[in-house]
Amino acid sequence: VRQMYRIYSSVSRVLIWLGMADEDSDYALENLEGSNRPTIQEKYDGLDIIRIGKLFHRSWWFRMWTLQEALAASSESLVLCGNKSASWETVNRAFQNISILDLFRFGKPRTRCLPNTIILLYFNMVRNYRERGEKVTLEYLLLAATDRDTSDPRDRVYALLGLVSDPRFG
């Protein structure tokens, strides 16, 4: 179990399967990057970001064991949904952009696009720490994994142990 992160991080590409396509997932993967406008708000202006955000409501984002896949995913990794795909980096960048739109709403009341923006931002914080070689504590990992689903409660700990920088100090 503790070696799973090492295995995922040693491969050149992780394929992240989100499931079968639907109308919203095709739209989302086609529009993740938005336009080439300078600000995040302008980038997604005119696009249905609620439909794009539905991509982040799929079960893959909530399973405990997929946290290791996502944290180890290289820039060559692909996110697949039906017969469409996008690079992991494109999906991650879209997630960050939509998170900002979701958190600040730019004065417009609307339905949240992402299921739990703060928890998913913790996930990105952990990913950034690991990429920079900084220490990742069990506390940060627990915050990033708060809403993750497991079939066995012990997996809450086991799925995270291999991700801790140094278990003695996490």
Short mmCIF file of C-alpha atoms in Angstrom, two decimals:
data_model
loop_
_atom_site.label_atom_id
_atom_site.label_comp_id
_atom_site.label_asym_id
_atom_site.label_seq_id
_atom_site.Cartn_x
_atom_site.Cartn_y
_atom_site.Cartn_z
CA VAL A 1 0.00 0.00 0.00
CA ARG A 2 2.78 2.44 0.91
CA GLN A 3 4.39 1.85 -2.50
CA MET A 4 1.38 2.81 -4.63
CA TYR A 5 2.38 6.48 -4.89
CA ARG A 6 5.90 5.43 -5.91
CA ILE A 7 4.46 3.13 -8.59
CA TYR A 8 2.15 5.84 -9.98
CA SER A 9 4.90 8.46 -9.95
CA SER A 10 7.36 6.21 -11.80
CA VAL A 11 5.15 5.76 -14.88
CA SER A 12 5.37 8.19 -17.78
CA ARG A 13 1.61 8.66 -18.02
CA VAL A 14 -1.33 7.97 -15.74
CA LEU A 15 -4.66 7.42 -17.52
CA ILE A 16 -7.46 8.80 -15.38
CA TRP A 17 -10.80 7.28 -16.40
CA LEU A 18 -13.79 9.34 -15.30
CA GLY A 19 -16.36 7.02 -16.84
CA MET A 20 -18.74 7.00 -19.76
CA ALA A 21 -19.45 10.21 -21.61
CA ASP A 22 -22.59 12.24 -21.37
CA GLU A 23 -23.66 15.52 -22.93
CA ASP A 24 -22.10 17.57 -20.13
CA SER A 25 -18.77 15.73 -20.05
CA ASP A 26 -18.25 16.18 -23.81
CA TYR A 27 -19.04 19.89 -23.46
CA ALA A 28 -16.71 20.18 -20.46
CA LEU A 29 -13.72 18.52 -22.12
CA GLU A 30 -14.20 20.63 -25.25
CA ASN A 31 -14.34 23.88 -23.24
CA LEU A 32 -12.02 23.32 -20.26
CA GLU A 33 -9.49 25.90 -21.34
CA GLY A 34 -12.06 28.60 -22.05
CA SER A 35 -10.94 31.36 -24.40
CA ASN A 36 -7.57 33.06 -24.66
CA ARG A 37 -8.86 36.18 -22.90
CA PRO A 38 -6.62 37.59 -20.14
CA THR A 39 -8.73 37.27 -16.99
CA ILE A 40 -10.33 34.16 -15.57
CA GLN A 41 -13.76 35.78 -15.60
CA GLU A 42 -13.40 36.75 -19.28
CA LYS A 43 -11.88 33.38 -20.17
CA TYR A 44 -15.11 31.58 -19.29
CA ASP A 45 -17.52 34.37 -20.24
CA GLY A 46 -20.28 32.94 -22.42
CA LEU A 47 -19.50 29.34 -21.47
CA ASP A 48 -21.72 27.24 -19.25
CA ILE A 49 -19.31 26.69 -16.36
CA ILE A 50 -21.91 24.72 -14.45
CA ARG A 51 -21.77 22.11 -17.23
CA ILE A 52 -17.96 22.23 -17.16
CA GLY A 53 -18.02 21.93 -13.37
CA LYS A 54 -20.09 18.74 -13.57
CA LEU A 55 -16.92 16.97 -14.70
CA PHE A 56 -15.65 17.49 -11.13
CA HIS A 57 -18.77 15.89 -9.64
CA ARG A 58 -17.94 12.44 -11.01
CA SER A 59 -17.16 9.70 -8.49
CA TRP A 60 -13.45 9.51 -9.40
CA TRP A 61 -12.87 12.84 -7.63
CA PHE A 62 -14.29 11.47 -4.37
CA ARG A 63 -12.70 8.04 -4.04
CA MET A 64 -9.90 7.87 -1.48
CA TRP A 65 -7.53 5.71 -3.51
CA THR A 66 -7.64 8.01 -6.55
CA LEU A 67 -5.89 10.67 -4.50
CA GLN A 68 -2.61 8.83 -5.08
CA GLU A 69 -3.23 8.66 -8.83
CA ALA A 70 -3.95 12.37 -9.01
CA LEU A 71 -1.01 13.46 -6.87
CA ALA A 72 1.40 11.31 -8.86
CA ALA A 73 0.04 12.23 -12.29
CA SER A 74 2.76 13.62 -14.55
CA SER A 75 2.18 16.43 -17.03
CA GLU A 76 1.83 13.71 -19.69
CA SER A 77 -1.13 12.14 -17.89
CA LEU A 78 -4.53 12.09 -19.55
CA VAL A 79 -8.06 12.44 -18.22
CA LEU A 80 -10.48 10.31 -20.23
CA CYS A 81 -14.25 10.45 -20.28
CA GLY A 82 -15.97 8.43 -22.96
CA ASN A 83 -13.97 8.93 -26.16
CA LYS A 84 -12.78 12.44 -25.28
CA SER A 85 -9.66 13.34 -23.37
CA ALA A 86 -7.70 16.27 -21.99
CA SER A 87 -4.28 16.53 -20.43
CA TRP A 88 -4.12 16.35 -16.65
CA GLU A 89 -2.55 19.82 -16.65
CA THR A 90 -5.47 21.27 -18.66
CA VAL A 91 -8.00 19.69 -16.29
CA ASN A 92 -6.06 20.89 -13.24
CA ARG A 93 -5.76 24.45 -14.61
CA ALA A 94 -9.50 24.52 -15.41
CA PHE A 95 -10.26 23.24 -11.92
CA GLN A 96 -8.19 26.06 -10.40
CA ASN A 97 -9.82 28.69 -12.62
CA ILE A 98 -13.35 27.48 -11.92
CA SER A 99 -12.49 27.28 -8.20
CA ILE A 100 -11.63 30.96 -8.26
CA LEU A 101 -14.88 31.75 -10.07
CA ASP A 102 -16.76 29.59 -7.58
CA LEU A 103 -15.19 31.14 -4.49
CA PHE A 104 -15.45 34.77 -5.51
CA ARG A 105 -18.52 34.63 -7.79
CA PHE A 106 -17.58 38.12 -9.02
CA GLY A 107 -20.70 39.63 -7.45
CA LYS A 108 -23.08 37.35 -9.34
CA PRO A 109 -25.23 35.01 -7.27
CA ARG A 110 -25.30 31.55 -8.84
CA THR A 111 -25.14 27.88 -8.05
CA ARG A 112 -21.73 26.56 -7.08
CA CYS A 113 -19.99 24.78 -9.96
CA LEU A 114 -17.73 22.54 -7.91
CA PRO A 115 -18.81 20.14 -5.18
CA ASN A 116 -16.45 21.33 -2.43
CA THR A 117 -14.06 24.02 -3.59
CA ILE A 118 -12.07 24.37 -0.36
CA ILE A 119 -11.35 20.63 -0.02
CA LEU A 120 -10.32 20.41 -3.68
CA LEU A 121 -8.05 23.43 -3.23
CA TYR A 122 -6.35 21.61 -0.32
CA PHE A 123 -5.76 18.78 -2.77
CA ASN A 124 -4.02 21.19 -5.16
CA MET A 125 -1.98 22.64 -2.32
CA VAL A 126 -0.73 19.14 -1.42
CA ARG A 127 0.07 18.46 -5.08
CA ASN A 128 2.06 21.71 -5.36
CA TYR A 129 4.02 20.93 -2.17
CA ARG A 130 4.97 17.51 -3.51
CA GLU A 131 6.02 18.94 -6.89
CA ARG A 132 8.33 21.43 -5.15
CA GLY A 133 9.77 18.69 -2.93
CA GLU A 134 8.35 20.25 0.23
CA LYS A 135 7.20 18.28 3.24
CA VAL A 136 3.62 17.01 3.10
CA THR A 137 2.19 16.30 6.52
CA LEU A 138 -0.54 13.85 7.39
CA GLU A 139 -2.58 16.87 8.56
CA TYR A 140 -2.55 18.41 5.05
CA LEU A 141 -3.40 15.07 3.50
CA LEU A 142 -6.31 14.54 5.88
CA LEU A 143 -7.66 17.98 4.97
CA ALA A 144 -7.30 17.19 1.25
CA ALA A 145 -9.04 13.84 1.74
CA THR A 146 -11.83 14.91 4.09
CA ASP A 147 -14.67 14.22 1.66
CA ARG A 148 -13.18 11.14 -0.03
CA ASP A 149 -15.18 7.92 -0.02
CA THR A 150 -13.91 4.56 1.19
CA SER A 151 -15.54 1.17 1.56
CA ASP A 152 -13.34 0.43 4.57
CA PRO A 153 -12.78 3.20 7.16
CA ARG A 154 -9.17 2.04 7.66
CA ASP A 155 -8.45 3.14 4.09
CA ARG A 156 -8.67 6.76 5.27
CA VAL A 157 -5.27 6.20 6.86
CA TYR A 158 -3.76 3.50 4.64
CA ALA A 159 -4.39 5.41 1.41
CA LEU A 160 -2.55 8.42 2.83
CA LEU A 161 0.45 6.84 4.56
CA GLY A 162 2.40 6.39 1.33
CA LEU A 163 1.94 10.09 0.54
CA VAL A 164 3.35 11.47 3.78
CA SER A 165 6.83 12.92 3.27
CA ASP A 166 8.14 11.43 6.51
CA PRO A 167 5.69 9.37 8.57
CA ARG A 168 7.66 10.04 11.76
CA PHE A 169 7.01 13.79 11.48
CA GLY A 170 3.66 13.92 9.60
#
